[in-house]
PDB file of C-alpha atoms and ligand atoms in Angstrom:
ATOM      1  CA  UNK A  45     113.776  94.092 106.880  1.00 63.00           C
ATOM      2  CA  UNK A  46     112.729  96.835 109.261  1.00 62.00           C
ATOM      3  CA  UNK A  47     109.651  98.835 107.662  1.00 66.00           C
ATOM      4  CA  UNK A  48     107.900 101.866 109.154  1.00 68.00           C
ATOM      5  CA  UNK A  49     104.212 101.191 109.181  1.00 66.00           C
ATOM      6  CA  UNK A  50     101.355 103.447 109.989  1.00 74.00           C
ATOM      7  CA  UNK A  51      98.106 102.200 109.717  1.00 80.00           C
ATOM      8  CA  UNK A  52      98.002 100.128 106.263  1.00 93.00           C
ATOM      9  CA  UNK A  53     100.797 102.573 104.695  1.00 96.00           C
ATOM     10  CA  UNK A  54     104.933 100.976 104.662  1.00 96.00           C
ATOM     11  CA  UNK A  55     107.970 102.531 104.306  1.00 96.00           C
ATOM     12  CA  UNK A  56     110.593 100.135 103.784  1.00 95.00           C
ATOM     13  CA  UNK A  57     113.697 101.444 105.822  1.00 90.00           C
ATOM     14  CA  UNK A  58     116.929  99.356 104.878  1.00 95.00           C
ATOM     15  CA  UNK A  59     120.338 100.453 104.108  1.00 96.00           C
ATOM     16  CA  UNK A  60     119.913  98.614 100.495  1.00 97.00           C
ATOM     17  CA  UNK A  61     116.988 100.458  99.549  1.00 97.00           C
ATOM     18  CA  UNK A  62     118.282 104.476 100.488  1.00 97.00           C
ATOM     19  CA  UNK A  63     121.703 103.623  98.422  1.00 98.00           C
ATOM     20  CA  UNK A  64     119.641 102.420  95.567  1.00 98.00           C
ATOM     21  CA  UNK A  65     117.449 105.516  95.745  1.00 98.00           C
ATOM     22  CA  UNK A  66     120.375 108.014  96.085  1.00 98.00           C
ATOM     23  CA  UNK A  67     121.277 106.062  92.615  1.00 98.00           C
ATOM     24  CA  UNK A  68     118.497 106.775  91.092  1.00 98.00           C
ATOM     25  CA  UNK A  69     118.060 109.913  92.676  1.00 98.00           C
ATOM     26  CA  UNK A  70     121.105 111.322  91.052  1.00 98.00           C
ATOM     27  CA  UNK A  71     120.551 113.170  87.875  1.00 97.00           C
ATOM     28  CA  UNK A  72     123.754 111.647  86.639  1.00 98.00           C
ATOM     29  CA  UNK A  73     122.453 108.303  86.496  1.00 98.00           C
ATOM     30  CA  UNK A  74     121.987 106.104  83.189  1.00 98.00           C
ATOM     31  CA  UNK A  75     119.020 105.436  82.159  1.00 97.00           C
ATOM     32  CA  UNK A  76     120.784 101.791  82.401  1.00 97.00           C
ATOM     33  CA  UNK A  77     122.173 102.150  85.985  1.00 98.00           C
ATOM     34  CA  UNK A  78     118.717 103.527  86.698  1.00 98.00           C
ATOM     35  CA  UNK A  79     116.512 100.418  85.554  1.00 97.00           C
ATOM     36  CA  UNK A  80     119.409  98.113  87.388  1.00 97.00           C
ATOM     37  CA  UNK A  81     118.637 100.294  90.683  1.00 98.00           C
ATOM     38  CA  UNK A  82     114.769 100.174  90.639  1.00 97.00           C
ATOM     39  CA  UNK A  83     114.846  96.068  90.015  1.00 96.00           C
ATOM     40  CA  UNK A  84     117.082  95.529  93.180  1.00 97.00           C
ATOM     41  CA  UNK A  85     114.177  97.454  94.949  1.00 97.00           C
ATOM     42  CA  UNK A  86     111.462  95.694  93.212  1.00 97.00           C
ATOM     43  CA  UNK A  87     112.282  92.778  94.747  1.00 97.00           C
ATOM     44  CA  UNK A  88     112.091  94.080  97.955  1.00 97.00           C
ATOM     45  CA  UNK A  89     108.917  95.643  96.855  1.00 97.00           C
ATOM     46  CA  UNK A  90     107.293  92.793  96.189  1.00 97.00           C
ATOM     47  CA  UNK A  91     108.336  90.942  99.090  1.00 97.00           C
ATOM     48  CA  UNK A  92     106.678  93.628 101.533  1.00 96.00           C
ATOM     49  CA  UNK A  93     103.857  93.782  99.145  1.00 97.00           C
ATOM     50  CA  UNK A  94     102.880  90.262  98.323  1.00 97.00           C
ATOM     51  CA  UNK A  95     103.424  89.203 102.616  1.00 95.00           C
ATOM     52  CA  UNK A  96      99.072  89.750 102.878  1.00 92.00           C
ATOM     53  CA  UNK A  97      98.648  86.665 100.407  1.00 97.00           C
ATOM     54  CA  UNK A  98      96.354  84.164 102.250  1.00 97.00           C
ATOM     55  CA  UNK A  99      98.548  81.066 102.236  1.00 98.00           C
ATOM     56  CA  UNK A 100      97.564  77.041 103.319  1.00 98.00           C
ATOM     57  CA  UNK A 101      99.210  74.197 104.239  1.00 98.00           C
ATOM     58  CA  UNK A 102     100.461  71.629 101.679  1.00 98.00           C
ATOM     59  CA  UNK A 103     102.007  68.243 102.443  1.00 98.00           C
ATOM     60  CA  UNK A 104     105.878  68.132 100.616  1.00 97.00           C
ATOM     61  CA  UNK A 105     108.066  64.633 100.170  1.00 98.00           C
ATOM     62  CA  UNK A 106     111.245  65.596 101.140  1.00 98.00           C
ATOM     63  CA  UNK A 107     113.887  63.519 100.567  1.00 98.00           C
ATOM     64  CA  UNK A 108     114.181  62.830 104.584  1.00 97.00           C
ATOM     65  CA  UNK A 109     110.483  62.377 105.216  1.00 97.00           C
ATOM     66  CA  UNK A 110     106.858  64.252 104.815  1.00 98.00           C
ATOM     67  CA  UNK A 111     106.974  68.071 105.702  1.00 98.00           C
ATOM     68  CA  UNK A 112     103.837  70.718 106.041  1.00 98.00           C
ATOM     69  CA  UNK A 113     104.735  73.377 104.263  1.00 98.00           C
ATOM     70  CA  UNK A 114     102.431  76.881 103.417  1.00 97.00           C
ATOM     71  CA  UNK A 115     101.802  77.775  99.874  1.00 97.00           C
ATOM     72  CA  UNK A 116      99.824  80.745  98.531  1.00 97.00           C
ATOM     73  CA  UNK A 117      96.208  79.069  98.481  1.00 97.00           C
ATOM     74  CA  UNK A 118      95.217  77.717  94.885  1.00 95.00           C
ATOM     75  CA  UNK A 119      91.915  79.679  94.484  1.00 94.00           C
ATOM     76  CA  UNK A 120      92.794  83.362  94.820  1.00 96.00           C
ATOM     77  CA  UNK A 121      93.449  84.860  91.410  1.00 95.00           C
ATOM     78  CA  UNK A 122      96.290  87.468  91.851  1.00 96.00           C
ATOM     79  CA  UNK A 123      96.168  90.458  89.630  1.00 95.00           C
ATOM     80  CA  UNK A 124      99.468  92.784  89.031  1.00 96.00           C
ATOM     81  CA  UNK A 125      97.953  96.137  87.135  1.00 96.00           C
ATOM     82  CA  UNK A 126     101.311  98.479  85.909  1.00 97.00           C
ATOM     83  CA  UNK A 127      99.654 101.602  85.226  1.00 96.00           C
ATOM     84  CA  UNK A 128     101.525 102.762  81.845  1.00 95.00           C
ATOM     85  CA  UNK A 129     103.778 103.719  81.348  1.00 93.00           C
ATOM     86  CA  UNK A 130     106.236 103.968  84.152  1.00 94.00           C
ATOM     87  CA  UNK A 131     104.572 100.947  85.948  1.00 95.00           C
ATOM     88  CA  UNK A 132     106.190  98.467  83.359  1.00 95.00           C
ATOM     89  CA  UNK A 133     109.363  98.502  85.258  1.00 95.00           C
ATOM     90  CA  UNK A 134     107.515  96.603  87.853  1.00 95.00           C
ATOM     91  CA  UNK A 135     106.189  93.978  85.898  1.00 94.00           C
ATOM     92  CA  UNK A 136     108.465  91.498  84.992  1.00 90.00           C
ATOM     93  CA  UNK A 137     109.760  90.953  88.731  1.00 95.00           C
ATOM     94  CA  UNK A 138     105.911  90.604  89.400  1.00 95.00           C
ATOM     95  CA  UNK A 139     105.524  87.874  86.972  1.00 96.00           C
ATOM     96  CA  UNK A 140     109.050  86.198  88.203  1.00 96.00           C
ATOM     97  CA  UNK A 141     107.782  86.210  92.250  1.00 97.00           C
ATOM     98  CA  UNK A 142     104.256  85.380  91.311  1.00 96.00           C
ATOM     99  CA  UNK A 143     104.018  83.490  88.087  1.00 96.00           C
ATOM    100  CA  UNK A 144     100.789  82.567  88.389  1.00 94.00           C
ATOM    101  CA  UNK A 145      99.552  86.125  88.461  1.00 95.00           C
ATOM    102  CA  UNK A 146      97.515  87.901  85.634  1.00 93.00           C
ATOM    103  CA  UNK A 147      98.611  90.930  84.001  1.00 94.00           C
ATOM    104  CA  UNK A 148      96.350  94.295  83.456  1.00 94.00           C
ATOM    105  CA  UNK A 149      97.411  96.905  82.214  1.00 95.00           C
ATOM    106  CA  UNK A 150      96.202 100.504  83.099  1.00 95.00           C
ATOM    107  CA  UNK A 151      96.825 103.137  80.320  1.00 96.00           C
ATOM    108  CA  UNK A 152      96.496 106.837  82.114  1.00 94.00           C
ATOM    109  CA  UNK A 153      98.507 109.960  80.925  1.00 91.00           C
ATOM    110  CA  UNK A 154      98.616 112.976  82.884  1.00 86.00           C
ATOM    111  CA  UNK A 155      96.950 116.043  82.072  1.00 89.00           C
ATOM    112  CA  UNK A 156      99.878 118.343  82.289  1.00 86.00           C
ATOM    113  CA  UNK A 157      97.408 121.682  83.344  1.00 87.00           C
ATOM    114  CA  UNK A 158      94.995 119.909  85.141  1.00 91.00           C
ATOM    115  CA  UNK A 159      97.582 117.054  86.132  1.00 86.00           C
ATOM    116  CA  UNK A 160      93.875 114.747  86.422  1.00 90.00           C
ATOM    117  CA  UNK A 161      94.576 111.156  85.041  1.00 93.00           C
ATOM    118  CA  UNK A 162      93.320 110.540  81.235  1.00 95.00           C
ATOM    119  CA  UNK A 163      92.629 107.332  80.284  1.00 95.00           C
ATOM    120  CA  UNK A 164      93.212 105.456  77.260  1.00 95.00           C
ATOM    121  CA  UNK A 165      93.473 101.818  78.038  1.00 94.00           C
ATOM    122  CA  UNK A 166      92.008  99.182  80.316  1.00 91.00           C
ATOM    123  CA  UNK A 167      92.649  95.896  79.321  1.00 74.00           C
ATOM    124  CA  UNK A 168      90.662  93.962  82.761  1.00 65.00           C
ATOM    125  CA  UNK A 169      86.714  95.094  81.975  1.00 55.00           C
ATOM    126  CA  UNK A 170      84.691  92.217  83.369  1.00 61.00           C
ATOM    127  CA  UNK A 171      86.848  89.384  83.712  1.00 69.00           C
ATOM    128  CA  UNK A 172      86.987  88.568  87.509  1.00 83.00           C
ATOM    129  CA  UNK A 173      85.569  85.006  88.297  1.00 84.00           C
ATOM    130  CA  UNK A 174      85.679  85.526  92.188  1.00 90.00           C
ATOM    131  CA  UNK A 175      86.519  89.218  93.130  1.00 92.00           C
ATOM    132  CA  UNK A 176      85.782  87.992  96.719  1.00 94.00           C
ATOM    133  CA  UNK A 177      89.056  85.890  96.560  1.00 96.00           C
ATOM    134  CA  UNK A 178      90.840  88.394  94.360  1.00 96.00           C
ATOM    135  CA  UNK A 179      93.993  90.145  95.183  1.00 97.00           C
ATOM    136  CA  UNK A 180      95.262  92.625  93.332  1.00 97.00           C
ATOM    137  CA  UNK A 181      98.788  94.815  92.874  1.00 98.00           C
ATOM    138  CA  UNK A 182      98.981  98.190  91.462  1.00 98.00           C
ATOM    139  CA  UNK A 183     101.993  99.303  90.730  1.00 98.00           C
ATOM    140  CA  UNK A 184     103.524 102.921  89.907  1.00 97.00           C
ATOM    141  CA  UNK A 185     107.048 104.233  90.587  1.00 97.00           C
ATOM    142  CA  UNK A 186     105.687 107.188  91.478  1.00 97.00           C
ATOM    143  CA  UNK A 187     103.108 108.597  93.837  1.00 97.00           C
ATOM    144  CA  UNK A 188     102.656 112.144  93.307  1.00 97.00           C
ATOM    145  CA  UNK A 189      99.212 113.884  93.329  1.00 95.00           C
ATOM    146  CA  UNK A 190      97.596 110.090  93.806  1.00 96.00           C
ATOM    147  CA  UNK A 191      94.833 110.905  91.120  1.00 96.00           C
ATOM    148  CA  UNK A 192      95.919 108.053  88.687  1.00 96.00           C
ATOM    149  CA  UNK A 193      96.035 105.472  92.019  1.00 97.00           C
ATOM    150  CA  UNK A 194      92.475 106.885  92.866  1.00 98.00           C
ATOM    151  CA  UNK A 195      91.582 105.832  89.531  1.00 97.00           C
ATOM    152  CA  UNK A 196      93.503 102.301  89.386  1.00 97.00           C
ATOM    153  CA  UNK A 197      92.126 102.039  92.859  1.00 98.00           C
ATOM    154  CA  UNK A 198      88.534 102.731  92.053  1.00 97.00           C
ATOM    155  CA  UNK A 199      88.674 100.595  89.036  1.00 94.00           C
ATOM    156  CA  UNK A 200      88.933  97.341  91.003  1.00 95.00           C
ATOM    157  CA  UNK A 201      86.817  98.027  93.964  1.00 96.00           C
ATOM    158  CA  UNK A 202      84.035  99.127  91.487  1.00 93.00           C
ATOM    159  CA  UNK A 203      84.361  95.262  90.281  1.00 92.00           C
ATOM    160  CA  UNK A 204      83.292  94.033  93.906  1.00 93.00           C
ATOM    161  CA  UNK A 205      87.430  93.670  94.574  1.00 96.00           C
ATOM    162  CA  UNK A 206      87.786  94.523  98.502  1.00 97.00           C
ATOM    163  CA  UNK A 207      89.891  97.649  99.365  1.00 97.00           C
ATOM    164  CA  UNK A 208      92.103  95.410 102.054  1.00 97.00           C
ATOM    165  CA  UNK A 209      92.768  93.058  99.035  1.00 98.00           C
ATOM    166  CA  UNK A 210      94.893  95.771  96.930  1.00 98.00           C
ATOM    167  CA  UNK A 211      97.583  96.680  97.701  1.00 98.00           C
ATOM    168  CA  UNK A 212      99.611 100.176  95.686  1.00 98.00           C
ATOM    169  CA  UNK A 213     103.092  99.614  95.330  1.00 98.00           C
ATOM    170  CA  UNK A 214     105.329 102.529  94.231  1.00 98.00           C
ATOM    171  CA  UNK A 215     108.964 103.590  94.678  1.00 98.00           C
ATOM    172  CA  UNK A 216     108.463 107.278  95.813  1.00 98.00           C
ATOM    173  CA  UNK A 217     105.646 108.556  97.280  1.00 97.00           C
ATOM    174  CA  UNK A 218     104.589 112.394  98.151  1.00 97.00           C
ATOM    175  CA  UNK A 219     102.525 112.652 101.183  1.00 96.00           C
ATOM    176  CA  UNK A 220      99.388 114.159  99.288  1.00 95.00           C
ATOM    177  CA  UNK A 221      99.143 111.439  96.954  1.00 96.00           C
ATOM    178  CA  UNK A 222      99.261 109.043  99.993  1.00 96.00           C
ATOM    179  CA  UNK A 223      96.492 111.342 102.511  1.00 96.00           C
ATOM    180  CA  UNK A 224      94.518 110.801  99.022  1.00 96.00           C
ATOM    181  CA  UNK A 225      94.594 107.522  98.704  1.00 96.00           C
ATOM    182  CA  UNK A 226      94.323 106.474 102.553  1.00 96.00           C
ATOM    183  CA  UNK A 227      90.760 109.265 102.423  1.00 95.00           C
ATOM    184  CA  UNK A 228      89.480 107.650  99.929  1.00 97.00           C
ATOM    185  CA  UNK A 229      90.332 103.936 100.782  1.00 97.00           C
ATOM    186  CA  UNK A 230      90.238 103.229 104.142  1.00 96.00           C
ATOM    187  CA  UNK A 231      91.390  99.416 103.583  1.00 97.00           C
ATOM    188  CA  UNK A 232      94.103 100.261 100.950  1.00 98.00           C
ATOM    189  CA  UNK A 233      97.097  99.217 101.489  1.00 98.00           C
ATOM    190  CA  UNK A 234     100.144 101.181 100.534  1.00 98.00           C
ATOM    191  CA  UNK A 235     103.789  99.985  99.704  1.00 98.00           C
ATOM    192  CA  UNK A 236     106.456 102.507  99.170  1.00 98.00           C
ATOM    193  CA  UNK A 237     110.626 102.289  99.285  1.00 98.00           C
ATOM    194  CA  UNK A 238     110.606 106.364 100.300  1.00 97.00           C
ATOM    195  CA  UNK A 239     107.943 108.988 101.244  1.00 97.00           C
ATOM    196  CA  UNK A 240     109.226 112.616  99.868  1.00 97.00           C
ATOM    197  CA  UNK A 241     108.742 116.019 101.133  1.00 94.00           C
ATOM    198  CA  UNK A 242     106.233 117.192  98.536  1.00 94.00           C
ATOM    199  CA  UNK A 243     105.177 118.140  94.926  1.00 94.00           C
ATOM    200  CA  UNK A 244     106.516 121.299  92.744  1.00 96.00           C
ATOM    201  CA  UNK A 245     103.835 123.363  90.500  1.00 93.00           C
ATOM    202  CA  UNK A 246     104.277 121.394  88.111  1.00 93.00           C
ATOM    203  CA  UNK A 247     102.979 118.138  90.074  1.00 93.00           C
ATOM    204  CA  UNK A 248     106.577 116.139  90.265  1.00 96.00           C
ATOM    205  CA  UNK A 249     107.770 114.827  93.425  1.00 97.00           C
ATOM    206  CA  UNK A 250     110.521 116.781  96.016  1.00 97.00           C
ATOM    207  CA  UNK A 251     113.188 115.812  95.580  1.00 98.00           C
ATOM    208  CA  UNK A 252     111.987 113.227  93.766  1.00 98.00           C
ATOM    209  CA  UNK A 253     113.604 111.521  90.872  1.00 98.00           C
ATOM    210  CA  UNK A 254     112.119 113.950  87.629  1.00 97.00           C
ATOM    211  CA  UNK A 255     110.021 111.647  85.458  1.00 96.00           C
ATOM    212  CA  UNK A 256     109.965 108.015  86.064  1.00 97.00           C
ATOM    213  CA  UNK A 257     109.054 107.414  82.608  1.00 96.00           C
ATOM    214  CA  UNK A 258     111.424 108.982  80.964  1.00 97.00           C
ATOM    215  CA  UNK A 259     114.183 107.532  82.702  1.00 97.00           C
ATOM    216  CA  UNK A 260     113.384 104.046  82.745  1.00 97.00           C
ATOM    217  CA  UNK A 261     112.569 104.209  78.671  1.00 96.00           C
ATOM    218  CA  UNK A 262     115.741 106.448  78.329  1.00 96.00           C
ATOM    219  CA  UNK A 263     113.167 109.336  76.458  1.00 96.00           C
ATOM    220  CA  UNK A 264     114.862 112.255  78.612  1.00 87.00           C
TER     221      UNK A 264
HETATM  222  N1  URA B 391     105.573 111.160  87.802  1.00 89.94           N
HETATM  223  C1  URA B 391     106.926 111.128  87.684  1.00 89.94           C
HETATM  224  O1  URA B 391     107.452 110.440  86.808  1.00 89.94           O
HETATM  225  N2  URA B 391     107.668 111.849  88.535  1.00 89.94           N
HETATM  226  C2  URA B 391     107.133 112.620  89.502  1.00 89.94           C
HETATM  227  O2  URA B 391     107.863 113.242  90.251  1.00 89.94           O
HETATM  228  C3  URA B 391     105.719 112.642  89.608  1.00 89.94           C
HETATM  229  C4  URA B 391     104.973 111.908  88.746  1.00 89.94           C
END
């Protein structure tokens, strides 16, 4: 897949990906058809994503004769943090690509006025082993004003996790939210399927998709 990469930040660029988002672009769209559209991206996602895993070499019986073969290494502990709500969508195609992966969720509501990020869960307090060998995968659909992601960001490297070991992964991302996050993490990496033109008053992306949330839980 060709991707547009500057400096830690990827755009995938594929055919596949700007039908799906005209799908879900659409205002006309299902909340079905819309969940059907973001999954065939997630995949693709992920893929881009999850290609920074440290991998090693295994030995593999084939049925011909002994093959070296890469695997992701054993002793990294890979996190996948949805922040809530919107993030959920991601989080079963996490779990299918990297079963082994841990699951923390990251409950944040936006302050409609101030549109700052207001917590109310965070289920991963304490419980990395090895942050050195962590790796971690935030994921939100959207990247608008990039407070929340500054947040989930923060929340992990505070816990000795190193910035070049998370990677954000959203579907749409405004170019503020991503300056943020690249000012304030040099090492970040950043995953997105499309980066928008902007954010209205009301801090949604242009042109966006409206709210994530309440299209993927049908609450429109
Ligand atoms: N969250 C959404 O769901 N949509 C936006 O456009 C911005 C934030």
């Amino acid at each position: 897949m060709e991707t547009i990469i500057k400096s830690n930040f990827t755009v995938l660029n594929h055919p596949l990906i700007k039908h799906n988002i005209a799908i879900l672009r659409s205002k006309d769209t299902s909340s079905e058809a819309f969940n059907m559209a973001l999954k065939r991206i997630s995949y693709a996602l992920f893929f881009e994503a999850s290609k920074y895993l440290p991998t090693e070499t295994i030995k593999v019986e084939t049925p011909i004769q002994e093959a070296e073969n890469e695997v992701i290494k054993k002793d990294i502990e890979v996190i996948v943090a949805p922040i809530l709500r919107a993030g959920l969508v991601f989080s079963d195609i996490a779990q299918t690509l990297l079963p082994f992966c841990h699951v923390h969720h990251l409950g944040m509501y936006r302050n409609e006025e101030t549109l700052e990020p207001i917590w109310y869960y965070n289920k991963m307090k304490g419980k990395f082993k090895n942050p050195e060998n962590t790796y971690v995968f935030i994921l939100d659909p959207m990247l608008a004003t990039g407070n929340s992601g500054y947040d989930a960001v923060h929340n992990f490297v505070k816990q000795g996790i190193k910035e070049e070991n998370i990677v954000f992964m959203s579907l749409i991302s405004a170019p503020c939210g991503v300056k943020k996050l690249q000012e304030a993490y040099k090492n970040l990496k950043i995953v997105t399927a499309q980066l928008d033109i902007c954010l209205n008053a009301k801090g949604y992306i242009v042109p966006g998709l409206g709210d994530a949330g309440d299209r993927i839980f049908n609450t429109l």
